[in-house]
Amino acid sequence: MLSRLIWPMMVGAVTLAAPVIAKDGPPPKRAAILQQVVDCRAITDDVKRLACFDREVAALDTAEKGKQVVVVDREQVQAARRTLFGLPLPNLHLFGGNDDHDADAVTQIEGKIVAASPAADGWRIQLDDSSVWVQTDGKPIFRTPKAGLAVVVKHGALGSYFLSVDGAPGVKVRRVL
């Protein structure tokens, strides 16, 4: 009898865990067009290697201009991560690895309040980066949110976020815009 109950629970647990396991899989391989440029380095004949580089770099340049390939530097990646901070997006490995667990992951943002208004469970706060956060825990904010006050939003456990106004203790929030 007990085995009849445990088996379906185990199957259910594995089924629920599958998306999590897949999410943390290896990042996608290097784009083929970039790999072709890198592969030119292995050619030992100088003339053939230069011809390979000229051909493949031209193809890469054409692909980039045609928006088939996007090349970004670390600063642009960090700016994108700050912009996306708090949005419930899947981990697509767009930023060169496991986006949630790398050294360059954004764990908090800082800004100024542009607008604040009462909401169902506390406050709705718009920051100067255009993000909008809504309080979800119903706790009082020790410093009334007003335009111009400094705000820190930190990533908490299990996908939660905490917003602190002007250094006061934080309240639980979620990003809506």
PDB file of C-alpha atoms in Angstrom:
ATOM      1  CA  MET A   1       0.000   0.000   0.000  1.00  0.00           C
ATOM      2  CA  LEU A   2       2.751   2.417   0.958  1.00  0.00           C
ATOM      3  CA  SER A   3       4.638   1.745  -2.287  1.00  0.00           C
ATOM      4  CA  ARG A   4       1.494   2.661  -4.252  1.00  0.00           C
ATOM      5  CA  LEU A   5       1.561   6.086  -2.625  1.00  0.00           C
ATOM      6  CA  ILE A   6       5.313   6.696  -2.809  1.00  0.00           C
ATOM      7  CA  TRP A   7       5.778   5.811  -6.500  1.00  0.00           C
ATOM      8  CA  PRO A   8       3.355   8.494  -7.844  1.00  0.00           C
ATOM      9  CA  MET A   9       4.877  11.067  -5.478  1.00  0.00           C
ATOM     10  CA  MET A  10       8.395  10.256  -6.745  1.00  0.00           C
ATOM     11  CA  VAL A  11       7.278  10.502 -10.397  1.00  0.00           C
ATOM     12  CA  GLY A  12       5.582  13.824  -9.628  1.00  0.00           C
ATOM     13  CA  ALA A  13       8.681  15.175  -7.898  1.00  0.00           C
ATOM     14  CA  VAL A  14      10.925  14.241 -10.836  1.00  0.00           C
ATOM     15  CA  THR A  15       8.440  15.765 -13.284  1.00  0.00           C
ATOM     16  CA  LEU A  16       8.355  19.006 -11.317  1.00  0.00           C
ATOM     17  CA  ALA A  17      12.147  19.078 -10.968  1.00  0.00           C
ATOM     18  CA  ALA A  18      12.812  18.536 -14.699  1.00  0.00           C
ATOM     19  CA  PRO A  19      12.398  22.208 -15.686  1.00  0.00           C
ATOM     20  CA  VAL A  20      14.761  23.226 -12.883  1.00  0.00           C
ATOM     21  CA  ILE A  21      17.367  20.690 -13.990  1.00  0.00           C
ATOM     22  CA  ALA A  22      17.042  21.807 -17.611  1.00  0.00           C
ATOM     23  CA  LYS A  23      17.298  25.469 -16.601  1.00  0.00           C
ATOM     24  CA  ASP A  24      20.714  24.961 -15.036  1.00  0.00           C
ATOM     25  CA  GLY A  25      22.141  22.953 -17.943  1.00  0.00           C
ATOM     26  CA  PRO A  26      25.224  24.019 -19.874  1.00  0.00           C
ATOM     27  CA  PRO A  27      25.118  27.326 -21.718  1.00  0.00           C
ATOM     28  CA  PRO A  28      24.673  27.199 -25.478  1.00  0.00           C
ATOM     29  CA  LYS A  29      27.764  26.678 -27.618  1.00  0.00           C
ATOM     30  CA  ARG A  30      29.556  29.534 -29.284  1.00  0.00           C
ATOM     31  CA  ALA A  31      27.817  30.882 -32.399  1.00  0.00           C
ATOM     32  CA  ALA A  32      28.975  28.971 -35.497  1.00  0.00           C
ATOM     33  CA  ILE A  33      30.005  32.144 -37.297  1.00  0.00           C
ATOM     34  CA  LEU A  34      32.281  33.154 -34.403  1.00  0.00           C
ATOM     35  CA  GLN A  35      33.683  29.630 -34.136  1.00  0.00           C
ATOM     36  CA  GLN A  36      34.661  29.800 -37.816  1.00  0.00           C
ATOM     37  CA  VAL A  37      36.761  32.913 -37.117  1.00  0.00           C
ATOM     38  CA  VAL A  38      38.410  31.231 -34.132  1.00  0.00           C
ATOM     39  CA  ASP A  39      39.097  28.071 -36.160  1.00  0.00           C
ATOM     40  CA  CYS A  40      41.252  30.107 -38.562  1.00  0.00           C
ATOM     41  CA  ARG A  41      43.909  30.278 -35.822  1.00  0.00           C
ATOM     42  CA  ALA A  42      44.651  26.562 -36.292  1.00  0.00           C
ATOM     43  CA  ILE A  43      45.849  27.028 -39.887  1.00  0.00           C
ATOM     44  CA  THR A  44      49.654  26.934 -39.941  1.00  0.00           C
ATOM     45  CA  ASP A  45      50.234  28.374 -43.407  1.00  0.00           C
ATOM     46  CA  ASP A  46      50.365  32.171 -42.987  1.00  0.00           C
ATOM     47  CA  VAL A  47      48.785  32.989 -46.352  1.00  0.00           C
ATOM     48  CA  LYS A  48      45.938  30.503 -45.874  1.00  0.00           C
ATOM     49  CA  ARG A  49      45.383  31.641 -42.265  1.00  0.00           C
ATOM     50  CA  LEU A  50      45.176  35.310 -43.330  1.00  0.00           C
ATOM     51  CA  ALA A  51      42.785  34.399 -46.157  1.00  0.00           C
ATOM     52  CA  CYS A  52      40.653  32.459 -43.681  1.00  0.00           C
ATOM     53  CA  PHE A  53      40.580  35.401 -41.231  1.00  0.00           C
ATOM     54  CA  ASP A  54      39.711  37.872 -43.981  1.00  0.00           C
ATOM     55  CA  ARG A  55      36.867  35.664 -45.252  1.00  0.00           C
ATOM     56  CA  GLU A  56      35.410  34.763 -41.849  1.00  0.00           C
ATOM     57  CA  VAL A  57      35.723  38.245 -40.330  1.00  0.00           C
ATOM     58  CA  ALA A  58      33.916  39.660 -43.379  1.00  0.00           C
ATOM     59  CA  ALA A  59      31.146  37.077 -42.867  1.00  0.00           C
ATOM     60  CA  LEU A  60      30.954  37.936 -39.158  1.00  0.00           C
ATOM     61  CA  ASP A  61      30.784  41.659 -39.950  1.00  0.00           C
ATOM     62  CA  THR A  62      27.987  41.073 -42.475  1.00  0.00           C
ATOM     63  CA  ALA A  63      26.055  38.927 -39.986  1.00  0.00           C
ATOM     64  CA  GLU A  64      26.418  41.586 -37.272  1.00  0.00           C
ATOM     65  CA  LYS A  65      25.273  44.369 -39.599  1.00  0.00           C
ATOM     66  CA  GLY A  66      22.313  42.206 -40.642  1.00  0.00           C
ATOM     67  CA  LYS A  67      21.413  41.626 -36.978  1.00  0.00           C
ATOM     68  CA  GLN A  68      21.940  37.878 -37.321  1.00  0.00           C
ATOM     69  CA  VAL A  69      24.625  38.082 -34.623  1.00  0.00           C
ATOM     70  CA  VAL A  70      24.820  40.517 -31.735  1.00  0.00           C
ATOM     71  CA  VAL A  71      28.140  41.349 -30.118  1.00  0.00           C
ATOM     72  CA  VAL A  72      28.071  42.997 -26.693  1.00  0.00           C
ATOM     73  CA  ASP A  73      30.746  43.806 -24.151  1.00  0.00           C
ATOM     74  CA  ARG A  74      30.644  43.203 -20.390  1.00  0.00           C
ATOM     75  CA  GLU A  75      29.423  46.759 -19.695  1.00  0.00           C
ATOM     76  CA  GLN A  76      26.460  46.282 -22.041  1.00  0.00           C
ATOM     77  CA  VAL A  77      25.652  42.934 -20.416  1.00  0.00           C
ATOM     78  CA  GLN A  78      25.646  44.543 -16.958  1.00  0.00           C
ATOM     79  CA  ALA A  79      23.390  47.356 -18.193  1.00  0.00           C
ATOM     80  CA  ALA A  80      20.952  44.792 -19.619  1.00  0.00           C
ATOM     81  CA  ARG A  81      21.010  42.793 -16.377  1.00  0.00           C
ATOM     82  CA  ARG A  82      20.226  45.936 -14.359  1.00  0.00           C
ATOM     83  CA  THR A  83      17.335  46.734 -16.704  1.00  0.00           C
ATOM     84  CA  LEU A  84      15.906  43.207 -16.369  1.00  0.00           C
ATOM     85  CA  PHE A  85      16.487  42.930 -12.587  1.00  0.00           C
ATOM     86  CA  GLY A  86      13.360  41.660 -10.873  1.00  0.00           C
ATOM     87  CA  LEU A  87      11.485  40.580 -13.986  1.00  0.00           C
ATOM     88  CA  PRO A  88      10.388  36.929 -13.971  1.00  0.00           C
ATOM     89  CA  LEU A  89      12.298  35.751 -17.043  1.00  0.00           C
ATOM     90  CA  PRO A  90      13.585  32.275 -17.882  1.00  0.00           C
ATOM     91  CA  ASN A  91      17.334  31.728 -17.745  1.00  0.00           C
ATOM     92  CA  LEU A  92      18.218  31.609 -21.440  1.00  0.00           C
ATOM     93  CA  HIS A  93      21.988  31.891 -20.943  1.00  0.00           C
ATOM     94  CA  LEU A  94      21.931  35.124 -22.924  1.00  0.00           C
ATOM     95  CA  PHE A  95      24.686  36.631 -20.838  1.00  0.00           C
ATOM     96  CA  GLY A  96      27.360  34.005 -21.252  1.00  0.00           C
ATOM     97  CA  GLY A  97      26.581  31.405 -18.630  1.00  0.00           C
ATOM     98  CA  ASN A  98      24.210  30.525 -15.840  1.00  0.00           C
ATOM     99  CA  ASP A  99      22.737  33.995 -15.454  1.00  0.00           C
ATOM    100  CA  ASP A 100      21.578  33.421 -11.880  1.00  0.00           C
ATOM    101  CA  HIS A 101      24.823  32.071 -10.452  1.00  0.00           C
ATOM    102  CA  ASP A 102      27.765  33.872 -12.002  1.00  0.00           C
ATOM    103  CA  ALA A 103      30.085  36.444 -10.478  1.00  0.00           C
ATOM    104  CA  ASP A 104      28.633  39.253 -12.614  1.00  0.00           C
ATOM    105  CA  ALA A 105      24.995  38.596 -11.670  1.00  0.00           C
ATOM    106  CA  VAL A 106      23.133  41.679 -10.447  1.00  0.00           C
ATOM    107  CA  THR A 107      21.985  41.076  -6.873  1.00  0.00           C
ATOM    108  CA  GLN A 108      20.690  44.551  -6.114  1.00  0.00           C
ATOM    109  CA  ILE A 109      19.878  47.869  -7.736  1.00  0.00           C
ATOM    110  CA  GLU A 110      19.920  51.374  -6.338  1.00  0.00           C
ATOM    111  CA  GLY A 111      17.917  54.348  -7.458  1.00  0.00           C
ATOM    112  CA  LYS A 112      15.644  57.216  -6.545  1.00  0.00           C
ATOM    113  CA  ILE A 113      11.894  57.249  -6.176  1.00  0.00           C
ATOM    114  CA  VAL A 114      10.093  59.062  -9.001  1.00  0.00           C
ATOM    115  CA  ALA A 115       6.554  58.344  -7.788  1.00  0.00           C
ATOM    116  CA  ALA A 116       4.913  56.439  -4.944  1.00  0.00           C
ATOM    117  CA  SER A 117       1.275  55.680  -4.224  1.00  0.00           C
ATOM    118  CA  PRO A 118      -0.626  53.440  -1.815  1.00  0.00           C
ATOM    119  CA  ALA A 119      -1.461  49.957  -3.141  1.00  0.00           C
ATOM    120  CA  ALA A 120      -3.378  46.907  -1.922  1.00  0.00           C
ATOM    121  CA  ASP A 121      -0.595  45.499   0.291  1.00  0.00           C
ATOM    122  CA  GLY A 122       1.366  48.684   0.933  1.00  0.00           C
ATOM    123  CA  TRP A 123       2.977  50.799  -1.782  1.00  0.00           C
ATOM    124  CA  ARG A 124       3.522  51.022  -5.537  1.00  0.00           C
ATOM    125  CA  ILE A 125       6.899  52.650  -6.196  1.00  0.00           C
ATOM    126  CA  GLN A 126       8.360  53.813  -9.509  1.00  0.00           C
ATOM    127  CA  LEU A 127      12.129  54.266  -9.659  1.00  0.00           C
ATOM    128  CA  ASP A 128      14.226  56.543 -11.834  1.00  0.00           C
ATOM    129  CA  ASP A 129      15.168  53.563 -14.052  1.00  0.00           C
ATOM    130  CA  SER A 130      11.427  53.282 -14.957  1.00  0.00           C
ATOM    131  CA  SER A 131      10.993  50.024 -13.010  1.00  0.00           C
ATOM    132  CA  VAL A 132       7.820  49.753 -10.923  1.00  0.00           C
ATOM    133  CA  TRP A 133       7.713  47.695  -7.739  1.00  0.00           C
ATOM    134  CA  VAL A 134       4.644  46.723  -5.712  1.00  0.00           C
ATOM    135  CA  GLN A 135       4.814  45.800  -2.055  1.00  0.00           C
ATOM    136  CA  THR A 136       3.496  42.287  -1.368  1.00  0.00           C
ATOM    137  CA  ASP A 137       3.848  41.733   2.371  1.00  0.00           C
ATOM    138  CA  GLY A 138       1.537  44.396   3.845  1.00  0.00           C
ATOM    139  CA  LYS A 139       4.186  45.465   6.387  1.00  0.00           C
ATOM    140  CA  PRO A 140       4.570  49.148   7.190  1.00  0.00           C
ATOM    141  CA  ILE A 141       7.441  50.965   5.502  1.00  0.00           C
ATOM    142  CA  PHE A 142       9.356  52.797   8.185  1.00  0.00           C
ATOM    143  CA  ARG A 143      10.184  55.699   5.878  1.00  0.00           C
ATOM    144  CA  THR A 144       7.235  56.963   3.823  1.00  0.00           C
ATOM    145  CA  PRO A 145       8.179  56.711   0.138  1.00  0.00           C
ATOM    146  CA  LYS A 146       8.468  60.129  -1.501  1.00  0.00           C
ATOM    147  CA  ALA A 147       9.940  61.340  -4.774  1.00  0.00           C
ATOM    148  CA  GLY A 148      13.697  61.831  -4.544  1.00  0.00           C
ATOM    149  CA  LEU A 149      14.383  59.373  -1.707  1.00  0.00           C
ATOM    150  CA  ALA A 150      17.066  56.734  -2.231  1.00  0.00           C
ATOM    151  CA  VAL A 151      15.954  53.126  -2.707  1.00  0.00           C
ATOM    152  CA  VAL A 152      17.805  49.812  -2.696  1.00  0.00           C
ATOM    153  CA  VAL A 153      16.137  46.683  -4.076  1.00  0.00           C
ATOM    154  CA  LYS A 154      17.883  43.434  -3.129  1.00  0.00           C
ATOM    155  CA  HIS A 155      17.394  39.930  -4.445  1.00  0.00           C
ATOM    156  CA  GLY A 156      16.241  37.639  -1.635  1.00  0.00           C
ATOM    157  CA  ALA A 157      15.821  33.892  -1.308  1.00  0.00           C
ATOM    158  CA  LEU A 158      13.622  31.829  -3.631  1.00  0.00           C
ATOM    159  CA  GLY A 159      13.057  34.623  -6.142  1.00  0.00           C
ATOM    160  CA  SER A 160      11.930  37.233  -3.642  1.00  0.00           C
ATOM    161  CA  TYR A 161      12.959  40.911  -3.591  1.00  0.00           C
ATOM    162  CA  PHE A 162      13.219  43.426  -0.779  1.00  0.00           C
ATOM    163  CA  LEU A 163      12.960  47.191  -1.149  1.00  0.00           C
ATOM    164  CA  SER A 164      14.484  49.567   1.369  1.00  0.00           C
ATOM    165  CA  VAL A 165      13.610  53.270   1.364  1.00  0.00           C
ATOM    166  CA  ASP A 166      16.358  55.639   2.517  1.00  0.00           C
ATOM    167  CA  GLY A 167      18.164  52.961   4.568  1.00  0.00           C
ATOM    168  CA  ALA A 168      15.073  51.797   6.496  1.00  0.00           C
ATOM    169  CA  PRO A 169      14.347  48.065   6.918  1.00  0.00           C
ATOM    170  CA  GLY A 170      13.152  46.472   3.687  1.00  0.00           C
ATOM    171  CA  VAL A 171       9.741  45.209   2.680  1.00  0.00           C
ATOM    172  CA  LYS A 172       8.942  42.398   0.252  1.00  0.00           C
ATOM    173  CA  VAL A 173       8.147  43.559  -3.294  1.00  0.00           C
ATOM    174  CA  ARG A 174       7.707  42.259  -6.828  1.00  0.00           C
ATOM    175  CA  ARG A 175       8.444  44.037 -10.056  1.00  0.00           C
ATOM    176  CA  VAL A 176       5.432  44.797 -12.246  1.00  0.00           C
ATOM    177  CA  LEU A 177       7.075  46.945 -14.976  1.00  0.00           C
TER     178      LEU A 177
END
